[in-house]
Short mmCIF file of C-alpha atoms in Angstrom, two decimals:
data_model
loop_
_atom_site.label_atom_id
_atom_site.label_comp_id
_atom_site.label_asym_id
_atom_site.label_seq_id
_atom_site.Cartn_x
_atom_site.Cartn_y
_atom_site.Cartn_z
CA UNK A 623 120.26 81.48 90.98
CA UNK A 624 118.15 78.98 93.35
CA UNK A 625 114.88 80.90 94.33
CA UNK A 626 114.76 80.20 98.00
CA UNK A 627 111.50 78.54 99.53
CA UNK A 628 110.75 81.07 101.02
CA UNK A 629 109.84 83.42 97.87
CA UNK A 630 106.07 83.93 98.14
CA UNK A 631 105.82 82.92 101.28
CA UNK A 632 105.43 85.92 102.80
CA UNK A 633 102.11 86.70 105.11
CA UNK A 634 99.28 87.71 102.10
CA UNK A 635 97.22 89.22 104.61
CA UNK A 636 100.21 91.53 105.98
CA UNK A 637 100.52 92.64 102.19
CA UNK A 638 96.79 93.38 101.48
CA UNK A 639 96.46 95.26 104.66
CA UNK A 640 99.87 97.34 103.89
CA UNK A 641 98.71 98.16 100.44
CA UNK A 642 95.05 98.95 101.76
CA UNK A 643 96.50 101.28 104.46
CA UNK A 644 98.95 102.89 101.82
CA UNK A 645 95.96 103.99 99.42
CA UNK A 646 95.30 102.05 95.70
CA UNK A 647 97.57 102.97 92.93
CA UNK A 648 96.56 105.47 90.74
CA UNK A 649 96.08 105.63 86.90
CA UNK A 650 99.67 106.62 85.78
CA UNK A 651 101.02 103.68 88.45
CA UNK A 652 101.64 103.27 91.64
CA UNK A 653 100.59 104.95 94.83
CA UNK A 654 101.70 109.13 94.99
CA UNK A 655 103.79 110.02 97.42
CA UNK A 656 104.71 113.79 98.88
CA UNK A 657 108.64 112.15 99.36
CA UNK A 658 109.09 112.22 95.58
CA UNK A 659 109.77 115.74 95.49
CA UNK A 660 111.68 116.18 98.09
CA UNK A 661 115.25 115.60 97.79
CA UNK A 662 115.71 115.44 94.03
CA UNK A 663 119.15 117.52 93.66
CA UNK A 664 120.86 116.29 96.98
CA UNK A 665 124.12 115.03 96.98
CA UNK A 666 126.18 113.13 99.94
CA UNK A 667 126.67 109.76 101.79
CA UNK A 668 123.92 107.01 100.54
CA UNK A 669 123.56 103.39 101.90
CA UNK A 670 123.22 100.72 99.46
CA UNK A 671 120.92 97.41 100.82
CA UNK A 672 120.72 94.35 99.45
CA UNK A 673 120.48 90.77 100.80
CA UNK A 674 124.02 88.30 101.38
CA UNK A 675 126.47 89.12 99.12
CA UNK A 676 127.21 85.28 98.76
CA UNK A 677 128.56 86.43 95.37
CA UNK A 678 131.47 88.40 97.07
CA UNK A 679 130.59 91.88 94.18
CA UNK A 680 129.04 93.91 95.99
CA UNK A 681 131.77 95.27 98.35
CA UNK A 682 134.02 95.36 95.74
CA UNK A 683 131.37 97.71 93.58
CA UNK A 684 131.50 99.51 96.46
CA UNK A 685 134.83 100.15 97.13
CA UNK A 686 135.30 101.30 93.22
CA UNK A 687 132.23 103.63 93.54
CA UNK A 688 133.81 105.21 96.74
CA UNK A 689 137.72 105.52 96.06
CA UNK A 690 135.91 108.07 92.79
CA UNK A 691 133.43 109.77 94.25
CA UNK A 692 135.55 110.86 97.96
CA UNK A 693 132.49 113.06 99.38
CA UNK A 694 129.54 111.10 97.56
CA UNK A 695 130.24 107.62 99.66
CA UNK A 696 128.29 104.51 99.97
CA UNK A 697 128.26 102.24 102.56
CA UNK A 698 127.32 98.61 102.53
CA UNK A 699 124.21 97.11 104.14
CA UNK A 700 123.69 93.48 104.41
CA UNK A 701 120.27 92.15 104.99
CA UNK A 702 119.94 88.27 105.75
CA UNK A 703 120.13 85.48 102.80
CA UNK A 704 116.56 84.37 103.12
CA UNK A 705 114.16 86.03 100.69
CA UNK A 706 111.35 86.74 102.78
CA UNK A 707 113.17 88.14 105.62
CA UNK A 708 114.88 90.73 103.11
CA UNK A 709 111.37 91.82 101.66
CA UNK A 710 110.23 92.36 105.17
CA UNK A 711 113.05 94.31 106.33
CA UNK A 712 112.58 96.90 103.42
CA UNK A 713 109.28 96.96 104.56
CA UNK A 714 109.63 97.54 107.77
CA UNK A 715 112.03 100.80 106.97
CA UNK A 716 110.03 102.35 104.61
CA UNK A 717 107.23 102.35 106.45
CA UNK A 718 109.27 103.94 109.04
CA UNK A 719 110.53 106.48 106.23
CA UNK A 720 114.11 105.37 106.92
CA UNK A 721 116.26 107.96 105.38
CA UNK A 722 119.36 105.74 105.58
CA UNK A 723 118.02 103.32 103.10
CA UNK A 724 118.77 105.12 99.83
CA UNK A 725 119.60 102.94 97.26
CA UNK A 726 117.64 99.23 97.71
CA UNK A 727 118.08 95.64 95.97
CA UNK A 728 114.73 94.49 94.86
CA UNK A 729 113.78 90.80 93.65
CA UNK A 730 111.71 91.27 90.31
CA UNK A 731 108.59 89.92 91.66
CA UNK A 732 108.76 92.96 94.67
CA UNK A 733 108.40 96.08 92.14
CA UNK A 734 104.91 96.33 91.94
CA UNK A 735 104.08 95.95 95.16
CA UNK A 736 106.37 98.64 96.31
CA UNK A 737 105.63 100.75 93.50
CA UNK A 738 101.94 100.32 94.95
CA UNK A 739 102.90 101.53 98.16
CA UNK A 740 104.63 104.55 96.95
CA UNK A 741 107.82 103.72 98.61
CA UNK A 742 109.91 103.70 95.60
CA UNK A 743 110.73 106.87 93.96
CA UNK A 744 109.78 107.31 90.45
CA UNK A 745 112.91 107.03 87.57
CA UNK A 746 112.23 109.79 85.26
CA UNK A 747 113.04 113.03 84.46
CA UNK A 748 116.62 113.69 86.40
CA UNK A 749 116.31 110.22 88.03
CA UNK A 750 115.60 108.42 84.74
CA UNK A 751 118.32 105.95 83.76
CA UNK A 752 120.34 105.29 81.29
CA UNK A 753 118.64 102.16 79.18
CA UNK A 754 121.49 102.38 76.62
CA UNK A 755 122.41 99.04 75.58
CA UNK A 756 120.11 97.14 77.90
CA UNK A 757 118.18 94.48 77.17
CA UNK A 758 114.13 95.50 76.84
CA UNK A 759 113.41 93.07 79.22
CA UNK A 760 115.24 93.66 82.06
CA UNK A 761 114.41 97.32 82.20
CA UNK A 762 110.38 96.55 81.35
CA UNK A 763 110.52 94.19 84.58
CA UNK A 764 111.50 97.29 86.74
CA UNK A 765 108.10 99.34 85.58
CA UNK A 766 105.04 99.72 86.91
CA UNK A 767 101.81 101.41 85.76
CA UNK A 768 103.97 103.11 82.84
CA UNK A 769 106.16 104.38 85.23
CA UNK A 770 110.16 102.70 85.67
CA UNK A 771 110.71 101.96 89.23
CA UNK A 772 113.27 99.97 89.64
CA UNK A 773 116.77 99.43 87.63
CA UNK A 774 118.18 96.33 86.43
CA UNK A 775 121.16 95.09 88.28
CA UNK A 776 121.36 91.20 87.19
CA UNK A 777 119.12 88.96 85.49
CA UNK A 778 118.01 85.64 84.93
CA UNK A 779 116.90 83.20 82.82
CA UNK A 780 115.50 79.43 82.75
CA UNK A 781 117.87 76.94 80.11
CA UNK A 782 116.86 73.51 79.17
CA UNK A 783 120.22 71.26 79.75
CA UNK A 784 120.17 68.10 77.82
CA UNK A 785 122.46 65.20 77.17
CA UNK A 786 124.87 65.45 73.94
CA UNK A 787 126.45 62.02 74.37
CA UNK A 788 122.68 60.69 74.48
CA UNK A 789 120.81 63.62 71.83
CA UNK A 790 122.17 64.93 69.28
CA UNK A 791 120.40 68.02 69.02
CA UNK A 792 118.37 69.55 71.58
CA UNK A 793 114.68 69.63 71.04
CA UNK A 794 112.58 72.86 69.98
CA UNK A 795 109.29 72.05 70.93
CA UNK A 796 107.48 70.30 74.08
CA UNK A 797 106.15 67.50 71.66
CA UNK A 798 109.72 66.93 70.37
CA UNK A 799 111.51 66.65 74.06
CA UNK A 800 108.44 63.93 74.99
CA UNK A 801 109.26 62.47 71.94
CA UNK A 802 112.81 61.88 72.95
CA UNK A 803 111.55 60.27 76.16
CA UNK A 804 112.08 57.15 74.62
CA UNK A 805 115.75 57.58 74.88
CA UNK A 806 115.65 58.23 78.52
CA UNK A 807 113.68 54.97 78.82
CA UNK A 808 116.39 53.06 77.17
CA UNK A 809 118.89 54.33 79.47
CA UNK A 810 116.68 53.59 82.13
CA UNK A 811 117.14 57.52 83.48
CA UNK A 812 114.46 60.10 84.15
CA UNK A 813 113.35 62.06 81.11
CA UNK A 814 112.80 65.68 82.27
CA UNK A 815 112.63 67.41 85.24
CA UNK A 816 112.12 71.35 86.41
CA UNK A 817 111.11 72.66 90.25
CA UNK A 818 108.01 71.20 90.79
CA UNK A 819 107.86 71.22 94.56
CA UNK A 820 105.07 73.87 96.35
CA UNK A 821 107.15 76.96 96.47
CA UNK A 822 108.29 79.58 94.46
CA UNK A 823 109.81 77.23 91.65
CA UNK A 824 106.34 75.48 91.31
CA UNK A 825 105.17 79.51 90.29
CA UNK A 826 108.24 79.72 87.80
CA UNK A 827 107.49 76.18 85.82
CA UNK A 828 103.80 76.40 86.03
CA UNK A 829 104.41 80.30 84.57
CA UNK A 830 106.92 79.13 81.87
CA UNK A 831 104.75 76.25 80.76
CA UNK A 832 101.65 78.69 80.17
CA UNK A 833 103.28 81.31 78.93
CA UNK A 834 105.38 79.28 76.61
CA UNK A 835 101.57 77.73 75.40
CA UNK A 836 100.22 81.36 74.65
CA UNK A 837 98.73 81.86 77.68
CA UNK A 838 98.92 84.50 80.40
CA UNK A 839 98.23 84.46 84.00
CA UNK A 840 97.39 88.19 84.53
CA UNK A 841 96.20 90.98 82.26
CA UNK A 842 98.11 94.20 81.67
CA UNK A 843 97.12 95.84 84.50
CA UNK A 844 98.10 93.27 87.21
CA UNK A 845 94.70 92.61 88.86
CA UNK A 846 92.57 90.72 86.56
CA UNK A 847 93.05 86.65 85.87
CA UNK A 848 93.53 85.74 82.58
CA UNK A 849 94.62 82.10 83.49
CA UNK A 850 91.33 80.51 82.65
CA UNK A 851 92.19 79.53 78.93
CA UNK A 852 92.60 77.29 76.50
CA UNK A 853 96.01 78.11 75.86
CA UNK A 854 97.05 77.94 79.33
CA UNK A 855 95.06 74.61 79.82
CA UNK A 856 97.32 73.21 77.10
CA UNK A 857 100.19 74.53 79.26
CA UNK A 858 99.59 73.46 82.20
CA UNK A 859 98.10 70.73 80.45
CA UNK A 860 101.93 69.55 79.25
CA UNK A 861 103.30 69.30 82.99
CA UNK A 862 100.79 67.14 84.19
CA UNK A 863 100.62 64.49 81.16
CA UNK A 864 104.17 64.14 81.53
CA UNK A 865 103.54 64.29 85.30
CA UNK A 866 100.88 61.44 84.74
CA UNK A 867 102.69 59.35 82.26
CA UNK A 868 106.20 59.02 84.22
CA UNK A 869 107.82 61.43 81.34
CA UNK A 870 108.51 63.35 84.46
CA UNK A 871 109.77 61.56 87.58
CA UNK A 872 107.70 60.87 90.20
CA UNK A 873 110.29 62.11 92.90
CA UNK A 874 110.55 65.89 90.45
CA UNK A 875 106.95 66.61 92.59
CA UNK A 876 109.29 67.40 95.37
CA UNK A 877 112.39 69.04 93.59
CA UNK A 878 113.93 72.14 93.85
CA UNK A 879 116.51 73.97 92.12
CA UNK A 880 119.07 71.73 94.00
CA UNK A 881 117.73 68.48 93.43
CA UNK A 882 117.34 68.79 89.85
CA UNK A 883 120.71 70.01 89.64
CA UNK A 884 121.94 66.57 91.83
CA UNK A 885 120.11 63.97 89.62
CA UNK A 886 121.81 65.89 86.46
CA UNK A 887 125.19 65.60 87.47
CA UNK A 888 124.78 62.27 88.83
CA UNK A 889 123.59 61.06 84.99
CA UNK A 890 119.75 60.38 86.35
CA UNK A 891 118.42 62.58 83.77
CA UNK A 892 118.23 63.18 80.16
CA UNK A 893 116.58 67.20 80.27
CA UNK A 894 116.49 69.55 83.28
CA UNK A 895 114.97 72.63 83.41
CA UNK A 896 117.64 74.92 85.64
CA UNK A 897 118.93 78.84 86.02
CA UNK A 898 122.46 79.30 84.45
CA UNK A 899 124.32 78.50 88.37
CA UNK A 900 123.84 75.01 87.22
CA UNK A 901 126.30 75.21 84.25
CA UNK A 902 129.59 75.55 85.98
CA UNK A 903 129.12 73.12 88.17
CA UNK A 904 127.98 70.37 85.97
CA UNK A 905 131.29 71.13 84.09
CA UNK A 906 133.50 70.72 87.14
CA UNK A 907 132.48 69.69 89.89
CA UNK A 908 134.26 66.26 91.00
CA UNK A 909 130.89 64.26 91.48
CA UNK A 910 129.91 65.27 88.40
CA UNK A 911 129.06 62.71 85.64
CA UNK A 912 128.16 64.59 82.58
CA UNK A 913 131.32 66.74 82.74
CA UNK A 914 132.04 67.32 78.55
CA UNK A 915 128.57 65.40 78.10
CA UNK A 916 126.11 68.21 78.38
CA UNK A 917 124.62 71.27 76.85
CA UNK A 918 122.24 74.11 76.98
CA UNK A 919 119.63 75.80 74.55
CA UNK A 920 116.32 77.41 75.44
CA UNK A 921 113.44 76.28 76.92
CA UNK A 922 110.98 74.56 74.35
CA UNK A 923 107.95 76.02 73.86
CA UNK A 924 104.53 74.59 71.85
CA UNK A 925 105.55 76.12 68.50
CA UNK A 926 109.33 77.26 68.95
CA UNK A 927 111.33 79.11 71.62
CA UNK A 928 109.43 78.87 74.94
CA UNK A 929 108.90 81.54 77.20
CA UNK A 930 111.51 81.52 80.61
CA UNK A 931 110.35 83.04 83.23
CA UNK A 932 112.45 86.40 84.11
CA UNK A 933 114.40 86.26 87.17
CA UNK A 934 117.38 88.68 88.73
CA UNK A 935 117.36 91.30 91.27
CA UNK A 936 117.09 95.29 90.48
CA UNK A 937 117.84 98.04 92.48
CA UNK A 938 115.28 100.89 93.29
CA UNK A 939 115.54 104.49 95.10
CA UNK A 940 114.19 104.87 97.97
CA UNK A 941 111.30 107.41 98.25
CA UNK A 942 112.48 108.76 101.56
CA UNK A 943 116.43 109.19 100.49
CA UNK A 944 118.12 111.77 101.27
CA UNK A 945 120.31 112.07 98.30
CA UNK A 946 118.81 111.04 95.25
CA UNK A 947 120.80 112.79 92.80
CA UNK A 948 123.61 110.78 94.52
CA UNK A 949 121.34 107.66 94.33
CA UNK A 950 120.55 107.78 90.46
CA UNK A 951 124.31 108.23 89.62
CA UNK A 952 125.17 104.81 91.77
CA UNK A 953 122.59 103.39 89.73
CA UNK A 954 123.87 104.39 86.71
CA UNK A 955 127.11 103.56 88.11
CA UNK A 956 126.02 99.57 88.33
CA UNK A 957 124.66 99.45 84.89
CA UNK A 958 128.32 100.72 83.38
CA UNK A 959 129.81 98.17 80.99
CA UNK A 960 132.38 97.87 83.72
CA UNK A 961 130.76 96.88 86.60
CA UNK A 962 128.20 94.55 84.57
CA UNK A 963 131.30 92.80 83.19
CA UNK A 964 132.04 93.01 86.70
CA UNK A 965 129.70 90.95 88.03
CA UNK A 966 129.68 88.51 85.37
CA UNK A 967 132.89 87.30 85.33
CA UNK A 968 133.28 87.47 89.62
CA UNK A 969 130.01 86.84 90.24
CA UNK A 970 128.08 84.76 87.97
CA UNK A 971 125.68 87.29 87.46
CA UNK A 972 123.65 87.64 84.05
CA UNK A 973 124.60 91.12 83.32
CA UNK A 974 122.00 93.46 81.86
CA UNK A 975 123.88 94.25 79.11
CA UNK A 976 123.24 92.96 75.95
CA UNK A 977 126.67 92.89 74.08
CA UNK A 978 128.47 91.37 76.69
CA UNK A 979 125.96 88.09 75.43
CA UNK A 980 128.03 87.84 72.51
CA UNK A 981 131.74 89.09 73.90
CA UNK A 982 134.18 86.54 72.47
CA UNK A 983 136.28 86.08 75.80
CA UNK A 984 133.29 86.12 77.77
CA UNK A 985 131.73 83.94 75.29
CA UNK A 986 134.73 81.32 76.03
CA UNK A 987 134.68 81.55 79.61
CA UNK A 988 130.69 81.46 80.10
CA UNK A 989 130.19 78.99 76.67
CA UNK A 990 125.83 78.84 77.70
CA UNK A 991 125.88 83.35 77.50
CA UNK A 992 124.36 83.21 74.16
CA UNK A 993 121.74 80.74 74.65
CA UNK A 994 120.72 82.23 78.01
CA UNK A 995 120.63 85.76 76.10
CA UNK A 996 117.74 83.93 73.68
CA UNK A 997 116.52 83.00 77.16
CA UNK A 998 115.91 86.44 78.44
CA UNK A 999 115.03 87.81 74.94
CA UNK A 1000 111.75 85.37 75.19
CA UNK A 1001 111.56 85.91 78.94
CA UNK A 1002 108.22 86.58 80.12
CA UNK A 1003 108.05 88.31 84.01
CA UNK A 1004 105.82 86.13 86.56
CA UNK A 1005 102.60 88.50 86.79
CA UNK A 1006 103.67 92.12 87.65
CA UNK A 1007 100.95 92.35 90.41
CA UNK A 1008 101.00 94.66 93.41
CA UNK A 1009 99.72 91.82 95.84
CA UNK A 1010 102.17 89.07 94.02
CA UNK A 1011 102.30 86.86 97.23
CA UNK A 1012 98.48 85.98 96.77
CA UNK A 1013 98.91 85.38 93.13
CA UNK A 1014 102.13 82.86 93.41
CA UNK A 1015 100.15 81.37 96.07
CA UNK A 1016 97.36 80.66 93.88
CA UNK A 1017 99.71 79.13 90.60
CA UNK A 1018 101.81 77.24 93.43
CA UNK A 1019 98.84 75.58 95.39
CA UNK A 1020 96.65 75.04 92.31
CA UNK A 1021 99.16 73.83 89.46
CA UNK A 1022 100.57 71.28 92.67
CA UNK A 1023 97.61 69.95 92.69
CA UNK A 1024 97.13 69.58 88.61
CA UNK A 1025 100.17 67.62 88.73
CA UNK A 1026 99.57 65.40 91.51
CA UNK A 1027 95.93 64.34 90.45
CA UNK A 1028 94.31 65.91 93.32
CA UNK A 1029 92.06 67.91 90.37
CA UNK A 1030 92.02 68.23 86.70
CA UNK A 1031 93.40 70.90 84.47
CA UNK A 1032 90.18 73.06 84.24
CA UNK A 1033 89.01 73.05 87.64
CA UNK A 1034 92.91 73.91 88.83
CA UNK A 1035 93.13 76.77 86.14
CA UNK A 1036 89.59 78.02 87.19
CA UNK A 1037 90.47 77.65 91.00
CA UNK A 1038 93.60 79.77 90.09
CA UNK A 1039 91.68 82.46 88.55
CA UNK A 1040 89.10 82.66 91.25
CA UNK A 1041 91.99 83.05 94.12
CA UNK A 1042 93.73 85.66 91.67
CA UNK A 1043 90.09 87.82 91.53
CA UNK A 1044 89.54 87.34 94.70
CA UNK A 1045 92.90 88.90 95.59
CA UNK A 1046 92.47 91.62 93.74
CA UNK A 1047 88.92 92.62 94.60
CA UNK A 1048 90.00 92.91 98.11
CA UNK A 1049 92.41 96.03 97.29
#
């Protein structure tokens, strides 16, 4: 779905202050906490938070949950549709060790930090989930440290759409899709375009282009800057030749999910770079001009399959619940064939689990599943880092200016590294 501006916005110095005051993580993850023993076995009424449920599931998951489980019920908690706000709120009440918020919605790029905090209780032992089924990568988002934290709910991958009345099959490489360039030329329509403006999309392309180079952005651990390469100079490298060279609009600089999305449908372009939202609108939306001209496959890389970045929301346990053995089962609950079908088919929602990527009905109903399953097969996260906010600051700010001239290539990557470090050594 759209990443909201707002993603990565939030205050870095509020984070590094909250993590310093919270104690650094130690070896087997993230911060310990005296709350994760309490409350194991517990069983009664649990609160469920997540953002908007613009998606009209969650209710509904709700309901189901409830009407089975008459003295174990949940109750809905709607936090506000803008990204930041929602981190800030969870925040806010665990910090205040609220015992009301059991059972949380957490974006991807939010686990580490929490886990660093110790405000979300360890999954393992009773608490551990049930992985059956699910694809590696959504479940490896949701750990920390070698310790699971968080639970998939729905993911998210990147898709390259292309033109089928113009291409007549999709390119596999980088080199190939500037290759077919020309075409675009010809047509006199913009070649390829992805979220270039200075937010959270800027993080997701710039990631995707160096991680689908070889390159890396972080090391294991989360803390130390790997992005000073020649692999990831190649990467980055890509965005801002095509940048340079008018392969890439010079109006993408300021595009985000939406505006991509626009120019698509309105014919302007021959590739986009888009999340899977993008798909059923294209196909019917009235304004639409590629309806039954259009396809998907995955995002080219320098030798093959690129590397998407990994997006989706989980769900974590709160480390001040009241009723975790209540929690874990709703968990559970979600990640139940029939509520991931659930929120596929009434909500759009990339489901978690993998054979419902190859489901014939679903298949015929949702034609892109299987390419966005390759998608999130080759997904890479954005760096698992316990002070993200600095980091996406640092890939937004310096590949920007990459792409608009303002620097070269090596000086951007080694200003990126340096901000990274910096960020780091402060913990």
């Amino acid at each position: 779905m759209p990443l909201k501006r707002t993603v990565g916005a939030i205050s870095t110095v509020l984070l590094i202050s909250s993590v310093a005051a919270c104690g650094g993580d130690d070896a087997g993850g993230g911060a310990e906490n005296s709350a994760f023993e309490e409350n194991l076995d517990s069983r009664g009424p649990i609160t469920y938070v997540q953002g908007k449920d613009n998606s009209g599931v969650a209710q509904p998951l709700v309901d189901k949950w409830n009407a089975e489980h008459p003295d174990e019920q949940v109750t809905l908690k709607e936090q506000t549709d803008e990204a930041d706000q929602q981190h800030d709120d969870l925040v806010r009440n665990f910090d205040a060790q609220n015992e009301d918020y059991d059972v949380v919605s957490v974006d991807v790029i939010w686990t580490a930090e929490f886990a660093a905090k110790g405000y979300l209780q360890p999954l393992e032992g009773d608490l551990a989930i049930n992985t059956d089924g699910l694809l590696a990568p959504t479940v490896e988002q949701g750990a920390y440290g070698g310790k699971q934290y968080t639970s998939p709910y729905a993911s998210d991958g990147g898709m390259l759409y292309y033109r089928t009345d113009l291409v007549k099959e999709p390119p596999t490489t980088w080199d190939e899709m500037m290759e077919m360039c020309s075409i675009a030329k010809k047509e006199n329509i913009g070649c390829y375009a992805g979220q270039f403006q200075k937010y959270e999309g800027m993080t997701v392309n710039a990631s995707e282009a160096i991680n689908g180079a070889g390159g890396s952005i972080v090391g294991e651990d989360g803390k130390t800057p790997t992005v000073d390469s020649p692999e990831a100079a190649e990467g980055l490298g890509n965005l801002v030749e095509a940048y340079e060279n008018g392969n890439i609009p010079k109006e993408a600089i300021t595009y985000t999910e939406e505006e991509g999305r626009i120019k698509f449908e309105e014919g302007k372009l021959l590739f986009l770079r888009n999340w899977p939202y993008v798909y059923g609108l294209a196909a019917t939306e009235a304004s639409s001009k590629v309806k039954g001209k259009f396809d998907v496959a995955p995002l080219p890389g320098t030798d093959g399959v690129g590397a998407s970045a990994l997006g989706g929301h989980n769900v974590g346990i709160s480390a001040y619940s009241d009723n975790k053995a209540t929690a874990i089962d709703f968990v559970n609950f979600i990640l139940e064939e029939e509520q991931q079908r659930f929120l596929l088919t009434k909500g759009s929602l990339a489901p978690a689990l993998e054979s419902l990527y190859t489901d014939e009905a679903l298949v015929k109903e949702f034609p892109y599943l299987p390419v966005l399953l390759e998608s999130i097969q080759n997904a890479v996260p954005r760096p698992i880092s316990p002070f993200y906010p600095a980091v996406t600051k640092a890939i937004q700010d310096n590949a920007y200016a990459a792409m608009k001239g303002e620097t070269d290539v090596e000086t951007a990557l080694s200003d990126m590294s340096d901000a990274i470090g910096s960020a780091s050594s402060s913990q």
